[in-house]
Amino acid sequence: MNLPAPEELCRRAEEALIRCGAEITDAGGPLVARTPITGTELRTVTASSADDVDRAITAAHDAFLEWRSVPAPQRGAVVRRLGQLLTEHKTDLAELVTLEAGKIPSEAQGEVQEMIDICEFAVGLSRQLYGRTMASERPGHRLMETWHPLGVVGVISAFNFPVAVWSWNTAVALVCGDTVVWKPSDRTPLTAIACDALLARAARDVGAPAGIHALVQGAGDIGERLVDDARVALVSATGSVRMGRAVGPRVAARFGRCLLELGGNNAAVVAPSADLDLAVRGIVFSAAGTAGQRCTSLRRLIVHSSVADELVQRISSAYGQLKVGNPFDDGVLVGPLVNRSAFEAMQTALDKARADGGTVVCGGERSGGGDSAYYVSPALVRMPAQTSVVQEETFAPILYVLTYDDYDQAIALHNEVPQGLSSSIFTTDQREAERFLAADGSDCGIANVNIGTSGAEIGGAFGGEKETGGGRESGSDAWKAYMRRATNTVNYSDRLPLAQGVEFT
Ligand code: UN1
């Protein structure tokens, strides 16, 4: 495998940061930005101290007291400007995403496109933060609800979508009148610096207060300060179930609000009537794309036994043609795993699967990359049953194949995992498709028909059930999590009738 020289990657990172207008005078800090492309250092970054976090929250809280009274359509101006800057710097930011997360440029640009899309959505939303008016049971009374800004939102994001997830939260939070303190993954500090610089510029350009956004960098201990600070009204955290288990109860203990986007163990059911050409394309993108490192990646296939052999053979031959390697190279579709521990977790899972009677049809091996980069060919594994390893999320490209004969059995297998993020069915049978989407079908937050589990549009609410954490971000009415609701009763009569017919005279 032909990998670029580490110095060339450092230079590309530096230039992309400069084009995004980032301050890059802080090299020398203890935080090391690495690239999974070669496993080498890109540059060092200053980590935030506990006092820095405290100052950031104070500034965001002060800014909130001002920002909450700016009319929402005016708040939209900063997000509109951010969307313009993201459009201008789409390739610069995508370059940093490729460098830090290892995504191929098309997927990295797709991630930045999600940011532009959510900015457009949020600008529209800034004129649509609707409250309802309900019929009052009392004459001369109006019953209605108003949505108000919530406060400081603490955003904790993961390495695999280092910029889009921040923008889903931030674009919506800002139009809702909240301010944001962001703790990105310590594996992607440079993309975060670039986003922060673009938003700071957007704020300057439209005259919004600088304190509406702050970036804090570091490991888990920095995130913990957001979790425990009572001034952070909402903690929106994306990451592992283990992280969510730590964050959820701590925020709840101080009666703060939490929005959790945790692990997925996403499955597709492939029915006998499925269009297999389409299914294979959808499956390969969802399972092998982003090297299996999306929370929506396809990890389980539940295939009718009558089509299982043919489907496995077709996926395996598609996998054989996938080019794995330097994401910047033309034709490469699968980049590196993020680091060594991701590779080791993948090997451990494959060993467990074999011990449980599974057969590795293809993939799983490391394919070049020198000592410190981890490139793997996506693995396809036939399993005799949904054993414990299949029920876990391994953040790597492993696709387990299970078979079914009876549709109820397929649904049962589908739902018999602790996670509940994304799901899909490939079928041309309308009854099966509708049943999959019904109350007794898929138990996930996302359920699709004839497309894969990954690659959701921003217009819908994004998130899942069970150990996925229950949060919803992005489109639809996910904005409600970023505001507080007040119920108002207004008496415009000269009498005082009590509700429920109560007499008090
Ligand atoms: C994630 O992996 O954390 O649906 C987010 C998708 C993307 C977002 C994934 N739009 O695959």
XYZ file of C-alpha atoms and ligand atoms in Angstrom:
516
model
C 0.000 0.000 0.000
C 1.332 3.377 -0.995
C 0.973 5.803 1.909
C 1.775 9.508 1.797
C 4.725 10.925 3.711
C 3.694 12.075 7.204
C 5.133 15.559 6.541
C 2.843 15.942 3.546
C -0.176 15.190 5.755
C 1.033 17.727 8.355
C 1.331 20.321 5.632
C -2.147 19.576 4.294
C -3.632 19.895 7.789
C -1.831 23.168 8.437
C -2.963 24.657 5.120
C -6.591 23.564 5.561
C -6.631 25.092 9.059
C -5.239 28.363 7.755
C -7.808 28.481 4.929
C -10.565 28.009 7.526
C -9.170 31.023 9.405
C -8.098 29.003 12.439
C -5.628 30.386 14.959
C -2.804 27.892 14.928
C -0.393 29.472 17.313
C -1.122 27.032 20.093
C 1.067 24.128 18.989
C 3.108 22.598 21.766
C 0.184 21.619 23.965
C -0.198 18.148 25.375
C -2.995 17.099 23.022
C -1.717 15.259 19.956
C -3.701 15.312 16.725
C -2.933 12.172 14.745
C -3.979 10.897 11.377
C -5.140 7.288 11.051
C -3.882 7.387 7.439
C -0.304 6.854 8.631
C -0.829 6.739 12.389
C 1.517 9.683 12.745
C 1.278 13.057 14.465
C -0.251 16.023 12.619
C 0.459 18.622 15.286
C -0.014 19.236 18.973
C -2.793 21.327 20.420
C -3.296 23.052 23.738
C -5.675 21.131 25.977
C -8.164 23.042 28.131
C -7.667 23.216 31.874
C -10.468 22.864 34.408
C -10.408 26.656 34.784
C -10.704 27.091 31.009
C -13.880 24.995 31.028
C -15.263 27.012 33.892
C -14.509 30.254 32.052
C -16.067 28.894 28.851
C -19.270 27.960 30.662
C -19.381 31.359 32.386
C -18.954 33.164 29.063
C -21.572 30.977 27.369
C -23.968 31.553 30.247
C -23.454 35.327 30.132
C -23.977 35.284 26.370
C -27.139 33.215 26.840
C -28.695 35.928 29.025
C -28.402 38.265 26.047
C -28.948 35.789 23.197
C -32.254 34.428 24.560
C -33.914 37.800 23.984
C -32.723 38.228 20.391
C -35.711 37.344 18.165
C -35.309 33.840 16.757
C -35.386 34.940 13.068
C -32.481 37.289 13.879
C -30.636 34.477 15.622
C -30.990 32.596 12.363
C -28.632 35.097 10.707
C -25.549 33.627 12.382
C -26.509 30.143 11.284
C -27.220 31.365 7.734
C -23.739 32.894 7.643
C -22.205 29.715 9.062
C -23.890 27.746 6.266
C -22.369 30.114 3.682
C -18.898 29.772 5.202
C -19.236 26.001 5.304
C -20.181 26.019 1.635
C -17.111 28.125 0.843
C -14.818 25.919 2.944
C -16.423 22.572 2.193
C -13.266 21.008 0.760
C -11.029 22.511 3.468
C -13.096 21.088 6.279
C -13.544 17.787 4.423
C -9.768 17.594 4.060
C -9.395 17.837 7.837
C -12.103 15.193 8.309
C -10.196 12.847 6.001
C -6.948 13.587 7.808
C -8.296 13.109 11.323
C -11.041 10.513 10.864
C -9.688 8.713 7.766
C -12.875 9.085 5.673
C -12.661 9.033 1.895
C -13.126 12.567 0.452
C -16.611 11.835 -0.891
C -17.842 10.796 2.555
C -15.937 13.628 4.222
C -17.613 16.105 1.868
C -20.931 14.389 2.513
C -20.391 15.045 6.197
C -19.790 18.756 5.539
C -22.865 18.767 3.285
C -24.879 17.515 6.291
C -23.629 20.602 8.122
C -24.740 22.913 5.323
C -28.101 21.130 5.195
C -28.708 21.473 8.930
C -27.810 25.166 8.759
C -30.479 25.657 6.080
C -32.941 23.651 8.133
C -32.173 25.654 11.280
C -32.554 29.003 9.486
C -36.046 27.917 8.362
C -36.741 26.669 11.861
C -35.896 30.079 13.279
C -39.284 31.218 11.964
C -41.110 28.043 12.936
C -40.592 27.494 16.661
C -44.319 26.962 16.960
C -46.298 26.627 20.143
C -49.876 25.325 20.153
C -53.066 26.983 21.229
C -55.429 24.554 22.966
C -59.156 24.964 23.583
C -59.645 26.176 27.138
C -62.518 24.643 29.110
C -63.193 28.060 30.681
C -65.101 30.879 28.937
C -63.014 33.987 28.188
C -59.732 32.094 28.601
C -56.915 31.243 26.226
C -54.697 28.210 26.783
C -51.453 28.078 24.880
C -47.823 27.090 25.041
C -44.660 29.069 24.424
C -41.190 27.703 23.729
C -38.289 29.479 25.380
C -34.509 29.099 25.115
C -33.097 26.570 27.558
C -29.580 27.742 28.458
C -26.059 26.522 27.798
C -25.884 23.309 25.761
C -22.825 21.105 26.346
C -22.039 19.151 23.180
C -19.810 16.091 23.522
C -19.064 14.512 20.140
C -17.240 11.468 18.788
C -14.366 10.992 16.318
C -16.376 9.300 13.576
C -18.615 12.257 12.703
C -16.340 14.950 14.049
C -18.139 17.907 12.469
C -21.688 16.959 11.420
C -22.876 15.942 14.879
C -21.572 19.222 16.310
C -23.485 21.144 13.636
C -26.754 19.256 14.197
C -26.616 20.358 17.815
C -25.137 23.804 17.380
C -27.188 25.102 14.442
C -30.431 24.073 16.143
C -29.355 25.193 19.637
C -28.361 28.653 18.365
C -31.666 29.383 16.632
C -33.438 28.093 19.744
C -31.648 30.838 21.715
C -29.165 28.597 23.501
C -25.396 28.974 23.594
C -22.970 26.093 23.164
C -19.813 24.746 24.797
C -18.317 21.958 22.678
C -16.025 19.153 23.814
C -15.042 17.234 20.666
C -13.318 13.857 20.624
C -9.662 14.157 21.612
C -8.895 12.262 18.384
C -10.238 15.078 16.189
C -9.108 18.380 17.724
C -8.179 20.056 14.430
C -11.566 19.724 12.725
C -13.001 21.234 15.906
C -10.617 24.207 15.767
C -11.653 24.807 12.150
C -15.398 24.673 12.946
C -14.966 26.986 15.918
C -13.066 29.472 13.737
C -15.783 29.424 11.061
C -18.542 29.976 13.609
C -16.579 32.756 15.320
C -16.244 34.438 11.918
C -19.957 33.987 11.222
C -20.743 35.613 14.582
C -18.416 38.553 13.841
C -19.868 39.000 10.348
C -23.444 39.309 11.599
C -22.702 41.019 14.914
C -23.768 38.133 17.164
C -22.106 37.879 20.612
C -18.794 35.982 20.533
C -19.793 34.031 23.640
C -22.511 32.046 21.859
C -19.948 29.291 21.223
C -16.874 28.017 23.026
C -14.585 25.107 22.287
C -12.915 23.126 25.040
C -10.429 20.419 24.164
C -9.198 17.402 26.050
C -10.034 13.933 27.296
C -12.977 12.630 29.303
C -12.201 14.725 32.382
C -12.947 17.891 30.373
C -16.300 16.477 29.247
C -17.056 15.578 32.867
C -16.938 19.227 33.843
C -19.737 19.947 31.380
C -21.652 16.975 32.742
C -21.450 18.184 36.338
C -21.929 21.937 35.921
C -25.459 23.009 36.845
C -25.231 25.941 34.411
C -25.190 23.459 31.505
C -28.914 22.986 30.961
C -28.608 20.252 28.340
C -25.791 17.777 27.785
C -25.952 16.341 24.287
C -23.499 13.449 24.159
C -22.610 11.117 21.299
C -20.410 8.098 21.941
C -20.318 4.655 23.485
C -22.938 3.059 25.726
C -20.275 3.015 28.462
C -19.922 6.806 28.174
C -23.714 7.244 28.210
C -24.042 5.103 31.338
C -21.613 7.446 33.098
C -23.099 10.703 31.754
C -26.849 9.996 32.042
C -27.127 9.438 35.829
C -24.761 12.317 36.637
C -26.772 14.815 34.634
C -30.010 13.386 36.038
C -28.662 13.723 39.606
C -28.577 17.505 39.165
C -31.901 17.460 37.237
C -30.175 18.580 34.061
C -31.342 17.402 30.676
C -29.541 14.840 28.604
C -29.685 13.918 24.946
C -27.850 10.644 24.364
C -26.774 9.193 21.015
C -25.022 5.960 21.907
C -24.181 2.684 20.196
C -26.064 0.962 17.426
C -26.119 -2.670 16.334
C -27.999 -2.110 13.150
C -29.529 -4.906 11.118
C -31.106 -5.393 7.717
C -33.676 -8.084 7.013
C -33.432 -9.487 3.480
C -36.679 -11.148 2.435
C -37.117 -13.708 -0.368
C -38.722 -11.089 -2.638
C -35.854 -8.568 -2.234
C -34.287 -6.940 -5.272
C -30.840 -8.409 -4.654
C -28.955 -6.009 -6.943
C -30.230 -3.106 -4.931
C -29.798 -4.947 -1.620
C -26.137 -5.741 -2.311
C -25.350 -2.094 -3.069
C -27.188 -0.854 0.011
C -25.579 -3.480 2.230
C -22.019 -2.908 1.012
C -22.242 0.869 1.501
C -23.742 0.549 4.983
C -21.450 -2.254 6.199
C -18.093 -1.349 4.640
C -18.438 2.424 4.122
C -16.531 4.588 6.625
C -14.724 1.300 7.464
C -17.742 0.286 9.545
C -17.208 3.245 11.876
C -20.608 4.919 11.736
C -23.025 4.512 14.583
C -25.478 3.612 11.801
C -23.141 1.053 10.158
C -24.786 -2.213 9.186
C -23.555 -4.952 11.516
C -26.133 -7.744 11.180
C -27.907 -9.284 8.197
C -30.988 -11.398 8.798
C -31.532 -13.216 5.517
C -34.243 -15.614 4.407
C -32.585 -19.013 4.030
C -33.775 -19.307 0.411
C -31.591 -16.353 -0.677
C -28.807 -16.512 1.905
C -26.194 -18.436 -0.139
C -26.619 -16.260 -3.195
C -26.564 -13.022 -1.182
C -23.466 -14.025 0.791
C -21.698 -14.953 -2.423
C -22.610 -11.615 -4.035
C -21.559 -9.523 -1.031
C -18.321 -11.452 -0.776
C -17.521 -10.815 -4.434
C -18.382 -7.092 -4.018
C -16.086 -6.987 -0.970
C -13.346 -8.541 -3.110
C -13.500 -5.511 -5.389
C -13.472 -2.860 -2.659
C -10.260 -0.921 -2.654
C -8.936 -0.473 0.882
C -6.190 2.068 1.467
C -5.121 5.688 1.641
C -8.445 7.558 1.517
C -6.888 10.294 -0.625
C -6.138 7.766 -3.412
C -8.538 7.587 -6.347
C -10.849 4.613 -6.267
C -10.320 3.842 -2.570
C -13.642 3.220 -0.828
C -12.474 1.982 2.566
C -9.996 4.005 4.608
C -8.230 3.075 7.839
C -9.570 2.156 11.247
C -9.098 4.982 13.705
C -6.345 3.317 15.750
C -4.797 0.150 17.047
C -7.397 -0.524 19.708
C -10.125 -0.467 17.016
C -8.128 -3.079 15.117
C -7.652 -5.200 18.229
C -11.345 -4.997 19.094
C -12.125 -6.216 15.578
C -9.734 -9.181 15.880
C -11.122 -10.091 19.314
C -14.663 -10.044 17.928
C -13.680 -12.242 14.980
C -11.998 -14.745 17.336
C -15.108 -14.859 19.506
C -17.307 -15.321 16.433
C -15.176 -18.278 15.299
C -15.304 -19.771 18.804
C -19.102 -19.470 18.673
C -19.200 -21.539 15.484
C -19.072 -18.677 12.980
C -17.367 -18.915 9.602
C -15.418 -15.955 8.269
C -16.408 -15.936 4.597
C -13.967 -13.177 3.709
C -12.025 -10.257 5.149
C -10.785 -9.330 8.582
C -7.107 -9.289 7.729
C -4.850 -6.297 8.088
C -3.787 -5.049 4.707
C -0.543 -3.085 4.887
C -0.235 0.387 6.347
C 3.091 0.082 8.146
C 3.391 -0.185 11.901
C 0.996 2.405 13.179
C -1.850 2.607 10.638
C -4.605 -0.008 10.645
C -6.197 -0.926 7.339
C -8.489 -3.959 7.245
C -10.563 -5.660 4.618
C -14.228 -5.684 5.637
C -15.257 -9.014 7.142
C -18.314 -11.091 6.308
C -19.108 -13.759 8.885
C -21.839 -16.421 8.801
C -23.139 -17.184 12.277
C -25.194 -20.187 13.405
C -27.007 -18.029 15.989
C -27.132 -14.531 17.449
C -24.435 -15.205 20.066
C -23.131 -12.643 22.543
C -20.518 -11.210 20.152
C -23.253 -10.488 17.580
C -25.186 -8.640 20.258
C -22.292 -6.262 20.883
C -21.354 -3.238 18.806
C -17.800 -3.642 17.486
C -16.799 -0.363 15.842
C -15.207 -1.945 12.767
C -16.377 -3.445 9.453
C -17.765 -6.821 10.519
C -21.045 -7.985 9.023
C -22.611 -11.021 10.708
C -25.063 -13.059 8.646
C -27.942 -14.921 10.291
C -30.724 -16.774 8.478
C -34.450 -17.092 9.095
C -37.339 -19.107 7.692
C -40.308 -17.428 9.257
C -40.892 -13.657 9.215
C -41.837 -13.439 12.914
C -38.525 -15.118 13.681
C -36.727 -12.473 11.600
C -38.362 -9.645 13.551
C -37.603 -11.374 16.860
C -33.923 -11.808 15.924
C -33.833 -8.234 14.730
C -35.053 -6.826 18.043
C -33.119 -9.228 20.293
C -30.135 -6.926 20.853
C -29.686 -4.248 23.525
C -29.244 -1.387 21.039
C -31.958 0.285 18.914
C -30.588 2.865 16.487
C -31.111 2.000 12.810
C -32.676 -0.829 10.821
C -33.851 -1.725 7.374
C -35.672 -4.311 5.340
C -35.112 -5.266 1.720
C -38.373 -6.602 0.343
C -40.842 -5.987 -2.457
C -43.675 -7.442 -0.391
C -45.753 -4.547 0.922
C -47.114 -6.500 3.864
C -43.626 -7.306 5.096
C -42.455 -3.737 4.596
C -45.397 -2.244 6.487
C -45.106 -4.784 9.293
C -41.423 -3.862 9.681
C -42.455 -0.229 10.213
C -45.389 -1.065 12.517
C -45.535 -1.121 16.322
C -44.676 -4.811 16.398
C -41.916 -4.465 13.788
C -38.477 -2.886 14.151
C -37.904 -1.397 17.622
C -35.333 1.131 16.368
C -35.419 4.921 16.115
C -34.731 4.616 12.383
C -36.486 1.978 10.239
C -35.957 1.968 6.472
C -37.299 0.066 3.485
C -35.068 -0.855 0.531
C -32.142 1.298 1.607
C -29.336 0.532 4.068
C -29.129 1.518 7.714
C -26.638 4.382 7.323
C -26.616 7.703 5.528
C -29.722 9.334 7.043
C -30.817 12.772 5.796
C -30.864 15.663 8.269
C -34.589 16.377 7.750
C -35.660 13.492 9.992
C -35.077 13.127 13.717
C -31.936 11.080 14.337
C -31.489 8.742 17.295
C -32.541 5.461 18.788
C -34.063 3.441 21.583
C -32.868 1.107 24.352
C -29.100 1.355 24.965
C -28.834 3.852 22.108
C -30.052 6.333 24.690
C -33.405 7.643 23.458
C -32.220 11.080 22.254
C -33.273 12.695 18.985
C -31.208 15.282 17.127
C -31.215 17.025 13.783
C -34.502 17.544 11.895
C -38.258 17.123 12.434
C -39.197 18.408 15.907
C -35.892 17.442 17.570
C -35.511 21.190 18.335
C -37.926 20.778 21.241
C -35.145 19.143 23.285
C -33.225 22.438 23.071
C -36.045 24.600 24.469
C -38.251 24.737 27.525
C -42.015 24.745 27.199
C -44.257 27.069 29.174
C -48.003 26.500 29.347
C -49.899 29.789 29.584
C -53.490 30.413 30.578
C -54.756 33.930 29.921
C -58.089 35.134 31.329
C -59.491 37.924 29.178
C -62.896 37.978 30.870
C -64.083 39.846 34.000
C -64.993 36.624 35.793
C -62.847 33.960 37.452
C -64.238 30.516 36.700
C -62.035 27.742 38.133
C -61.002 24.708 36.115
C -62.689 21.366 36.734
C -65.802 23.303 37.879
C -64.348 23.901 41.346
C -66.351 26.369 43.478
C -64.379 28.455 45.987
C -66.730 31.124 47.262
C -22.900 8.792 13.473
O -22.375 7.782 13.011
O -22.621 9.180 14.643
O -26.943 8.400 9.153
C -23.827 9.675 12.724
C -25.713 8.496 8.997
C -25.106 9.855 9.118
C -24.867 10.215 10.549
C -24.152 9.174 11.354
N -25.991 10.826 8.521
O -25.004 7.542 8.737
